Tab-separated table of C-alpha atoms in Angstrom:
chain	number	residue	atom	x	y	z
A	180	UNK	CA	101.179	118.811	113.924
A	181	UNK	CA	98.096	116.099	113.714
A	182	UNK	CA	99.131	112.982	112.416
A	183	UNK	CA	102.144	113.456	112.076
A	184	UNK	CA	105.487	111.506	114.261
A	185	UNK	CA	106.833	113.829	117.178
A	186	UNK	CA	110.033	113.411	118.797
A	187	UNK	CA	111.656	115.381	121.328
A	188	UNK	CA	114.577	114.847	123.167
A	189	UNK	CA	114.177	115.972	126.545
A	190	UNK	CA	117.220	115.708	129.468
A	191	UNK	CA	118.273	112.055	128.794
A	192	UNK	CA	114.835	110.874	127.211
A	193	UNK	CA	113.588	110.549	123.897
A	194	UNK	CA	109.858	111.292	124.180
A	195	UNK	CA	107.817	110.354	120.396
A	196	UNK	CA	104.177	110.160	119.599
A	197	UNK	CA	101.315	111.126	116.964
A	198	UNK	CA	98.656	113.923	117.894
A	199	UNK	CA	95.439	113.665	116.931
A	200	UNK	CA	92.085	115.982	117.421
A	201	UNK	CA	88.806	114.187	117.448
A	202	UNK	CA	85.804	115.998	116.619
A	203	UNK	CA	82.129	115.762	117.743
A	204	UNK	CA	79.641	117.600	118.792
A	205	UNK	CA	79.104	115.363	121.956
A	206	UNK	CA	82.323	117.111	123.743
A	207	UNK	CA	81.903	120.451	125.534
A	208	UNK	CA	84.536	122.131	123.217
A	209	UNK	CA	83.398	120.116	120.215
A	210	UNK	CA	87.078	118.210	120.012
A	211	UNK	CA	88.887	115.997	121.762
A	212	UNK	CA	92.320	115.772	122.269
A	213	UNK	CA	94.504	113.401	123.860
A	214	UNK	CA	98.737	112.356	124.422
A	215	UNK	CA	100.021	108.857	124.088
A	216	UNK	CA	103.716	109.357	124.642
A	217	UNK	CA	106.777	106.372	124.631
A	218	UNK	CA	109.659	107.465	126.138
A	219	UNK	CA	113.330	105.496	125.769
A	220	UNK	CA	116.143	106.283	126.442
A	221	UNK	CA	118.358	109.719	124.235
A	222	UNK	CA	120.514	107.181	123.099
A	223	UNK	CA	118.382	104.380	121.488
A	224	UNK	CA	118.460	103.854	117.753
A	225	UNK	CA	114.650	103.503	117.671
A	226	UNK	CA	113.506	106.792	115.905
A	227	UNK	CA	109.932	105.365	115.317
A	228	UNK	CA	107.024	104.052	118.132
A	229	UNK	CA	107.576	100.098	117.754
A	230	UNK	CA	110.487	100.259	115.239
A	231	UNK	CA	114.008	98.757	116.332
A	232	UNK	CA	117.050	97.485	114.835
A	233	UNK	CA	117.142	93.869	114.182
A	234	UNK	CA	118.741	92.183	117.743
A	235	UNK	CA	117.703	95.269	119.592
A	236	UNK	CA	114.614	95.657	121.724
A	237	UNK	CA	114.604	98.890	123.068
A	238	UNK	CA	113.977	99.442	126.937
A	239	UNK	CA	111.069	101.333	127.676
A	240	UNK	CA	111.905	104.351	129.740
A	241	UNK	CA	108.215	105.323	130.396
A	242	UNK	CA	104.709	105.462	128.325
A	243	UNK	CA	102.856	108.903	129.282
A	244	UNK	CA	99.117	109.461	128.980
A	245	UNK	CA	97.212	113.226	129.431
A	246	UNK	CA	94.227	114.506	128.441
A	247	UNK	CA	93.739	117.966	127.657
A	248	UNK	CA	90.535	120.178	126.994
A	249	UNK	CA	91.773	123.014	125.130
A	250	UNK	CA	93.374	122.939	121.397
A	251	UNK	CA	96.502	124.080	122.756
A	252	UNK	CA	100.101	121.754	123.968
A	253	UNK	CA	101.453	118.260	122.722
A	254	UNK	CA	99.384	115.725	121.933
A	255	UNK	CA	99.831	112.084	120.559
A	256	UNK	CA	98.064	109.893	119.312
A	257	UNK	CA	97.381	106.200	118.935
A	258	UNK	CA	95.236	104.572	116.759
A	259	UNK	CA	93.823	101.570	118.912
A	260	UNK	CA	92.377	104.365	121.418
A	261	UNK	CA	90.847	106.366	118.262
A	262	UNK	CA	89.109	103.578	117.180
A	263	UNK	CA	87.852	102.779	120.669
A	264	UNK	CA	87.287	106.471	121.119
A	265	UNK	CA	85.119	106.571	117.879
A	266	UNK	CA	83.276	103.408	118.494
A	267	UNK	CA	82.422	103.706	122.543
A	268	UNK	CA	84.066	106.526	124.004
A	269	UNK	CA	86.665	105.201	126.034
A	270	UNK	CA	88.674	107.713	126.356
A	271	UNK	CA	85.993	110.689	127.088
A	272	UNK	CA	84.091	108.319	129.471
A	273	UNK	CA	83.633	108.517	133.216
A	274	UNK	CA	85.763	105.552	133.730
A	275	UNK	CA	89.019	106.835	131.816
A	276	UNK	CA	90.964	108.052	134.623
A	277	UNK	CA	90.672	104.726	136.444
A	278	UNK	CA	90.764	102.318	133.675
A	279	UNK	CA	93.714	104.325	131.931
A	280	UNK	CA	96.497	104.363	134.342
A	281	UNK	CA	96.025	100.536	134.523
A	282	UNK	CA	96.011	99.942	130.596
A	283	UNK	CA	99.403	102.061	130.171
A	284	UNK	CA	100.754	99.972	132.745
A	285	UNK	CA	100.313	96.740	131.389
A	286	UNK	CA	101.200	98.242	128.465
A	287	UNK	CA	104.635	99.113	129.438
A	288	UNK	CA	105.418	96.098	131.243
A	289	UNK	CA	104.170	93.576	128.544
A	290	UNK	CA	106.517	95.416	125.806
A	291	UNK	CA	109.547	95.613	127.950
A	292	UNK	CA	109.150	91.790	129.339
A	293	UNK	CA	107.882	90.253	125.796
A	294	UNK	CA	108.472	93.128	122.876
A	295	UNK	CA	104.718	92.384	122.290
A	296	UNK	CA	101.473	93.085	124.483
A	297	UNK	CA	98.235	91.071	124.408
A	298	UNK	CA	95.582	93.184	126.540
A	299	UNK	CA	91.724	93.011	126.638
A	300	UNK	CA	90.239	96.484	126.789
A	301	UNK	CA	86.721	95.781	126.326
A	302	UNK	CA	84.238	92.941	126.451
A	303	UNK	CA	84.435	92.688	122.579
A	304	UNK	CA	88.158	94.560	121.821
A	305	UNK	CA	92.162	93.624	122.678
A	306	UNK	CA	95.062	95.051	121.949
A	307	UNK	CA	97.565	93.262	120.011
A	308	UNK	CA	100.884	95.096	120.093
A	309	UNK	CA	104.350	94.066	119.092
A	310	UNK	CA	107.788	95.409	118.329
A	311	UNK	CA	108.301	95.354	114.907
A	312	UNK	CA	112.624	94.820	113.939
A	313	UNK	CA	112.273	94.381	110.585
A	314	UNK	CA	111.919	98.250	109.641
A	315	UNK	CA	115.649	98.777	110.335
A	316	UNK	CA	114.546	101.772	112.594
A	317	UNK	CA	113.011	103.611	109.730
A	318	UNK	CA	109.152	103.856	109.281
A	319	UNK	CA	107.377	102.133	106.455
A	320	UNK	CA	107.653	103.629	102.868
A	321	UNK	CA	104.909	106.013	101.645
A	322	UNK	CA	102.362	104.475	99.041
A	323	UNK	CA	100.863	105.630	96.356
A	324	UNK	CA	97.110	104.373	95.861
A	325	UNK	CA	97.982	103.849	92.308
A	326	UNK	CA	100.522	100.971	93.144
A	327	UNK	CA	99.270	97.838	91.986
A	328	UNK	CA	100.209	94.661	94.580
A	329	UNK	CA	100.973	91.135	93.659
A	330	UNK	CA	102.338	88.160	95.918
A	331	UNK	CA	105.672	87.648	96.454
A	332	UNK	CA	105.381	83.968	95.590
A	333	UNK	CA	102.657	82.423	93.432
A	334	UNK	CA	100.235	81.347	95.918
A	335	UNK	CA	97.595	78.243	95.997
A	336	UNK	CA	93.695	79.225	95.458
A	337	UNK	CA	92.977	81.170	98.859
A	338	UNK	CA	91.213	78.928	100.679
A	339	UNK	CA	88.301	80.174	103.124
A	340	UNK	CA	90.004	78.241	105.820
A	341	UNK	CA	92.879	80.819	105.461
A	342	UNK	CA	90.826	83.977	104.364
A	343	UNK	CA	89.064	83.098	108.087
A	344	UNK	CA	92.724	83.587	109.722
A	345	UNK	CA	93.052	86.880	108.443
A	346	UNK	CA	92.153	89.794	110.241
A	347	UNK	CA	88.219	91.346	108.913
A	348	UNK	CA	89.815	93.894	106.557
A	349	UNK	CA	92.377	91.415	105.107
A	350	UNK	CA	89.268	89.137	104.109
A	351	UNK	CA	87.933	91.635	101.893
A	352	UNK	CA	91.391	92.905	100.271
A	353	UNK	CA	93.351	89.679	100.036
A	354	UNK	CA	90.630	88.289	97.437
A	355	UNK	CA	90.898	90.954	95.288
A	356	UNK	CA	95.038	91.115	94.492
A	357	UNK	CA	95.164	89.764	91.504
A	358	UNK	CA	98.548	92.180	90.411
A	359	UNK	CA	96.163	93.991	88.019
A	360	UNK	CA	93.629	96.219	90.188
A	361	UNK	CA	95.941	98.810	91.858
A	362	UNK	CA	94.819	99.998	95.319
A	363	UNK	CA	92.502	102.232	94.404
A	364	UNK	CA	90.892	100.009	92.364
A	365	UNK	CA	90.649	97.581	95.026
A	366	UNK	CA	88.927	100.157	97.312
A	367	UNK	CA	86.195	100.827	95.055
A	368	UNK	CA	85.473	97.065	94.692
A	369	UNK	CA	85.167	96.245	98.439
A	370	UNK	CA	83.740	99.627	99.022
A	371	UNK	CA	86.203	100.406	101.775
A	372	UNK	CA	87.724	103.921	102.149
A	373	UNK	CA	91.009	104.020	100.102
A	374	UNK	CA	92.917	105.124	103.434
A	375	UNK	CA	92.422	102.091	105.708
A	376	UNK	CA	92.773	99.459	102.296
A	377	UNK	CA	96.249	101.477	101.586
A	378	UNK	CA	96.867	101.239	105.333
A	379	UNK	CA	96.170	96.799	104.841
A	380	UNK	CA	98.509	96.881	102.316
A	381	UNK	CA	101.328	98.735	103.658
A	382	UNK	CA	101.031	96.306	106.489
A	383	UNK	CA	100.868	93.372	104.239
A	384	UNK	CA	103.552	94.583	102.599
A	385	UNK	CA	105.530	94.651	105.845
A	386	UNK	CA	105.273	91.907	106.327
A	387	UNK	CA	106.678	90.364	103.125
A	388	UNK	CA	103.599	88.893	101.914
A	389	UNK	CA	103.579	90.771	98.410
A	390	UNK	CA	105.001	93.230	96.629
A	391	UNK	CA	103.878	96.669	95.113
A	392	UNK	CA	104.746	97.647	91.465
A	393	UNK	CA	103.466	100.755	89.302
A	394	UNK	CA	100.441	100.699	88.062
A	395	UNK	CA	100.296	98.845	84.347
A	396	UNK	CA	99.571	101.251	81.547
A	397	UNK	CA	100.738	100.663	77.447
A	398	UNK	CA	101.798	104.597	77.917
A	399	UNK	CA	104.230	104.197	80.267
A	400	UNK	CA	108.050	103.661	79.100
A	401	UNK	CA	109.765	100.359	80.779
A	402	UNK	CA	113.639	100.310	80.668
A	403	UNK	CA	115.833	97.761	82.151
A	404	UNK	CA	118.920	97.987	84.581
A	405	UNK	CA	122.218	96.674	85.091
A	406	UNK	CA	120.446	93.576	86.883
A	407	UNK	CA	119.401	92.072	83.272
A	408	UNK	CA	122.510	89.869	83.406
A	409	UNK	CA	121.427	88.355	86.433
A	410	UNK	CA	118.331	86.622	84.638
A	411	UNK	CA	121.018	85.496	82.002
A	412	UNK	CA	122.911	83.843	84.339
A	413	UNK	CA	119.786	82.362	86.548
A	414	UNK	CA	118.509	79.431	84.995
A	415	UNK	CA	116.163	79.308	87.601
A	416	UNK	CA	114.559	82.430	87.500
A	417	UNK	CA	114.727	81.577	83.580
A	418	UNK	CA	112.180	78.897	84.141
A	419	UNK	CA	110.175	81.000	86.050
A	420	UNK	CA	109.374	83.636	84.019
A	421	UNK	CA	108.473	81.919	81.003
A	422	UNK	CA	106.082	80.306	83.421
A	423	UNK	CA	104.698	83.342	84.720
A	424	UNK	CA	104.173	85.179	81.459
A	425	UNK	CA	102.839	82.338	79.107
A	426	UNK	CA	99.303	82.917	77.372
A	427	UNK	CA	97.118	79.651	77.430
A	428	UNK	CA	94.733	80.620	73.725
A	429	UNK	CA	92.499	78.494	72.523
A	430	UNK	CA	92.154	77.855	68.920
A	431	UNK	CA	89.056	75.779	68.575
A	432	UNK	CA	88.925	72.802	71.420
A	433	UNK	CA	92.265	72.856	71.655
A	434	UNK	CA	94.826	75.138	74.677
A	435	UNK	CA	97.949	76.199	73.553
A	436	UNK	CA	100.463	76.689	76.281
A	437	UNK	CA	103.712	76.356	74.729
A	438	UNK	CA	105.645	79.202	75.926
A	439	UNK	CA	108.214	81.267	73.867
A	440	UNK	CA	112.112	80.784	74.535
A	441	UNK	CA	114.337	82.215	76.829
A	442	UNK	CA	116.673	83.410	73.886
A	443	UNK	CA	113.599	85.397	72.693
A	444	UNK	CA	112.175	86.836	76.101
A	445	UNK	CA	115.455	87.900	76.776
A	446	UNK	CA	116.042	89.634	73.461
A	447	UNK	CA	112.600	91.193	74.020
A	448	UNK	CA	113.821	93.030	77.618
A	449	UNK	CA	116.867	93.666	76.226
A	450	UNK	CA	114.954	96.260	73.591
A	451	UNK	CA	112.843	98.168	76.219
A	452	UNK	CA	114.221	101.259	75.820
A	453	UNK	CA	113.707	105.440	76.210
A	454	UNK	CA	112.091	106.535	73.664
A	455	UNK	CA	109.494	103.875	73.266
A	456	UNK	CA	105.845	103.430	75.114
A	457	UNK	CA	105.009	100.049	75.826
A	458	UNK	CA	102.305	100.878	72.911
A	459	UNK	CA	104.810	101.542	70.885
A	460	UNK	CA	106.997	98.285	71.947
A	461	UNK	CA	103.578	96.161	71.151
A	462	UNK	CA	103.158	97.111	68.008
A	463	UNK	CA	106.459	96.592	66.974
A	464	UNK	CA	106.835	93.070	68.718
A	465	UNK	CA	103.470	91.492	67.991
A	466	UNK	CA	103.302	89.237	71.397
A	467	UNK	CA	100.757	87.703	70.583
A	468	UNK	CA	102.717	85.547	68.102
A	469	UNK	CA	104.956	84.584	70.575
A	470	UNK	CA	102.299	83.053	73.247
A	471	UNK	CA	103.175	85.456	76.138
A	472	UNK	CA	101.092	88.484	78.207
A	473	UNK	CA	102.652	91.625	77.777
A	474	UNK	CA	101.309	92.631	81.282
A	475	UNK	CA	103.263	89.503	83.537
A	476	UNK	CA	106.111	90.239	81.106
A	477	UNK	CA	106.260	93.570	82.178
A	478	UNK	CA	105.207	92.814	86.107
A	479	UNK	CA	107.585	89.720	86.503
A	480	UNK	CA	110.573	92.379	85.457
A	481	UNK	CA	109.845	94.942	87.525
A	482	UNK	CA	109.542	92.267	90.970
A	483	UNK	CA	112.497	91.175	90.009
A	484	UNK	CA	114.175	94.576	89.648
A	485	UNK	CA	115.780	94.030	86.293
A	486	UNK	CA	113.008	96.258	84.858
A	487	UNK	CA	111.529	99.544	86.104
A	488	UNK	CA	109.544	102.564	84.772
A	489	UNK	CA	110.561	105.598	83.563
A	490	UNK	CA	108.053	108.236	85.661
A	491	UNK	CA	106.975	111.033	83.823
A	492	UNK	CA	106.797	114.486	85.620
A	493	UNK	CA	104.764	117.148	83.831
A	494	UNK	CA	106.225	120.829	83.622
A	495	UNK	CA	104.277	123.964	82.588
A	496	UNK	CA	106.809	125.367	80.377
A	497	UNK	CA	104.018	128.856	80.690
A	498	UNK	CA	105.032	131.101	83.726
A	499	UNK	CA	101.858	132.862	82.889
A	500	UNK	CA	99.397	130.094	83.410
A	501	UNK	CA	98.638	130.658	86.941
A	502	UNK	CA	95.492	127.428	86.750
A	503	UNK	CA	96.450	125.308	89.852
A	504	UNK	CA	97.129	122.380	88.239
A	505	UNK	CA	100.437	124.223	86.700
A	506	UNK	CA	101.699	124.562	90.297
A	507	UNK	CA	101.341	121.131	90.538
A	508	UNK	CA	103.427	120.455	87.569
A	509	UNK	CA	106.797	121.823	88.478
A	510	UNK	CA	108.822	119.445	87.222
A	511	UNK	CA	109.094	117.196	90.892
A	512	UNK	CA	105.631	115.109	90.844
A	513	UNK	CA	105.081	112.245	88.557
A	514	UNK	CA	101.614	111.890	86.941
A	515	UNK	CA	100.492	110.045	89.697
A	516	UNK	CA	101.045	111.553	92.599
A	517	UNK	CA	99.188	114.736	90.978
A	518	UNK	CA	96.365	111.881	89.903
A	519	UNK	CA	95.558	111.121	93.433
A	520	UNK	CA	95.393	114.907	94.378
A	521	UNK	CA	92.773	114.970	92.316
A	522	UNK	CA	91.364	111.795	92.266
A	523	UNK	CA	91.240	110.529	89.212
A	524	UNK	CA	93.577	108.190	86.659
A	525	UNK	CA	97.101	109.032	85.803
A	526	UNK	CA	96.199	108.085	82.111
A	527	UNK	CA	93.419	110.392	81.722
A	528	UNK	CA	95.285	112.992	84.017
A	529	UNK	CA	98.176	112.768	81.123
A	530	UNK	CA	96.197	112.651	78.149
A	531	UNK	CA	94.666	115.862	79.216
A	532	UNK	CA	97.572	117.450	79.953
A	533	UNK	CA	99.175	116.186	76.544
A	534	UNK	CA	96.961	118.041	74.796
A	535	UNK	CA	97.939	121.764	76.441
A	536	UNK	CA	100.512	123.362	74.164
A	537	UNK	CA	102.266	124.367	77.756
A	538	UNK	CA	103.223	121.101	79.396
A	539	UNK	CA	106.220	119.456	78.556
A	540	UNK	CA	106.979	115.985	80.751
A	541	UNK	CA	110.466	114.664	81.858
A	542	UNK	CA	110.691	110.743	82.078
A	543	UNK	CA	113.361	109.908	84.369
């Protein structure tokens, strides 16, 4: 049950948290556990800690805090007191039981009063809490760390002015979206454990800031949907894309921007189809004599939602083969998803498996 949401409905309550176990040597039993519990009321749409609908703010019935020394009974967690936990051990220190009672308190009241809850902990740490309505009551949407993101609007150069306003993670990840690097990628850069950059992003992504498309790869199969004839009809977003996806060359001294028509980028989505990689789609098309990158032409499609990519899903065809990655491939997982299992890239992951007479793939 670690890290993992809990709800239980109890009499007229709805009682939800996240349990956690610390480990360390320094505690008698060599773990730590502890509860973090919000309680509203059995009849609240909020089904997630900090989640409402948009125009609600829950009441707070309650927030609950135990301790317990043995592995055994509910626990929650919450990710402010890990960190302090891990960094000074406030939680585990003499003081907890005094300086605990008070914290949930102000807690609870600043949330109720405000829907957000500004409290200094420690000399050097604060809590910044807030209600957040814009997740409809539903928690954020699982990422993969093979999910490349991209602003949702073209931004200026980040300046360091704003890189300063940012929070200390942000400053390293923010740099680095460029809508090529996916989030793995990203991690490896900064040299930040994939988890917490993933966990920046998500947020980020919350947010509205950018957007998160599949990872670019000339093996992957792009189709477009029924929301084609909305670019034909938007001159706007017309101007916009061949914008986005022009190639500035240089022959010599001189640039040449001039981008290729609308009549002819549109005929070009029009023919992504099954069938055909984007490798295959290249060499048919030549872009390169029509002044435009293949990889924004691709990207601007799929923000826009009039393009998307067909996932492929391995399937050991061999009931025989009893190797664990065949009980991965099942016919449910895309390439990715088994490429972060074991931590490597989707294109290698495939090419490998391409060449084992008993894997077939589904791209739906």
């Amino acid at each position: 049950m670690f890290n993992k949401l809990i709800k239980i409905t109890f009499h007229d309550y709805k009682v939800m948290g996240h349990p956690v176990c610390l480990k360390h040597r320094k505690y008698p039993r060599g773990d730590f556990i502890f509860n973090l519990c919000f309680v509203v009321s059995k009849d609240s749409t909020i089904d997630c800690i900090f989640l409402s609908e948009i125009g609600e703010i829950p009441k707070l019935e309650g927030i609950i805090y135990a301790e317990f020394d043995t592995n055994t009974g509910p626990v929650i967690r919450y990710q402010y007191l890990v960190e302090l936990e891990r960094e000074c051990w406030f939680l585990s220190g003499q003081s907890a039981k005094k300086r605990m009672p008070r914290l949930v308190r102000q807690i609870f009241k600043g949330i109720n009063d405000n829907a957000c809850c500004e409290q200094s902990v420690t000399k050097a740490t604060s809590f910044y809490l807030k209600l957040c309505p814009s997740f409809h009551g539903k928690e954020p949407p699982k990422i993969s760390k093979y999910m490349v993101p991209m602003f949702t609007r073209c931004p200026p150069p980040i300046s360091p002015a704003q890189i300063h306003k940012m929070d200390i993670l942000s400053q390293k990840i923010v740099p680095h979206i460029d809508g090529v690097r996916c989030i793995k990628e990203i991690s490896n850069v900064i040299e930040i454990e994939a988890d917490l950059v993933e966990r920046c992003i998500q947020n980020l992504h919350f947010y509205g800031c950018i957007t998160l498309v599949p990872l670019f790869m000339y093996s992957n199969t792009y189709v477009t949907t029924e929301k084609l004839h909305k670019l034909y009809e938007d001159v706007k977003m017309q101007q916009e894309c061949l914008e986005f996806i022009k190639l500035n060359r240089r022959i010599g001294t001189a640039i040449i921007t001039a981008p290729p028509t609308f009549p002819q980028i549109f005929r070009l989505y029009a023919s992504l189809k099954t069938g055909y990689t984007l490798k295959e789609w290249v060499s048919r098309i030549a872009p390169d004599m029509l002044n435009f990158d293949v990889r924004k032409f691709i990207q601007f499609g799929l923000c826009r939602g009039f393009v998307r990519k067909l996932s492929v899903y391995p399937f050991c065809k061999n009931p025989h083969n009893e190797s664990r990655i065949a009980s991965f491939c099942n016919g449910s997982r895309p390439v990715e998803d088994i490429a972060i299992h074991y931590r490597c890239s989707p294109f290698d992951l495939l090419s490998l498996l391409q060449k084992h007479k008993d894997f077939v793939f589904i791209s739906k």
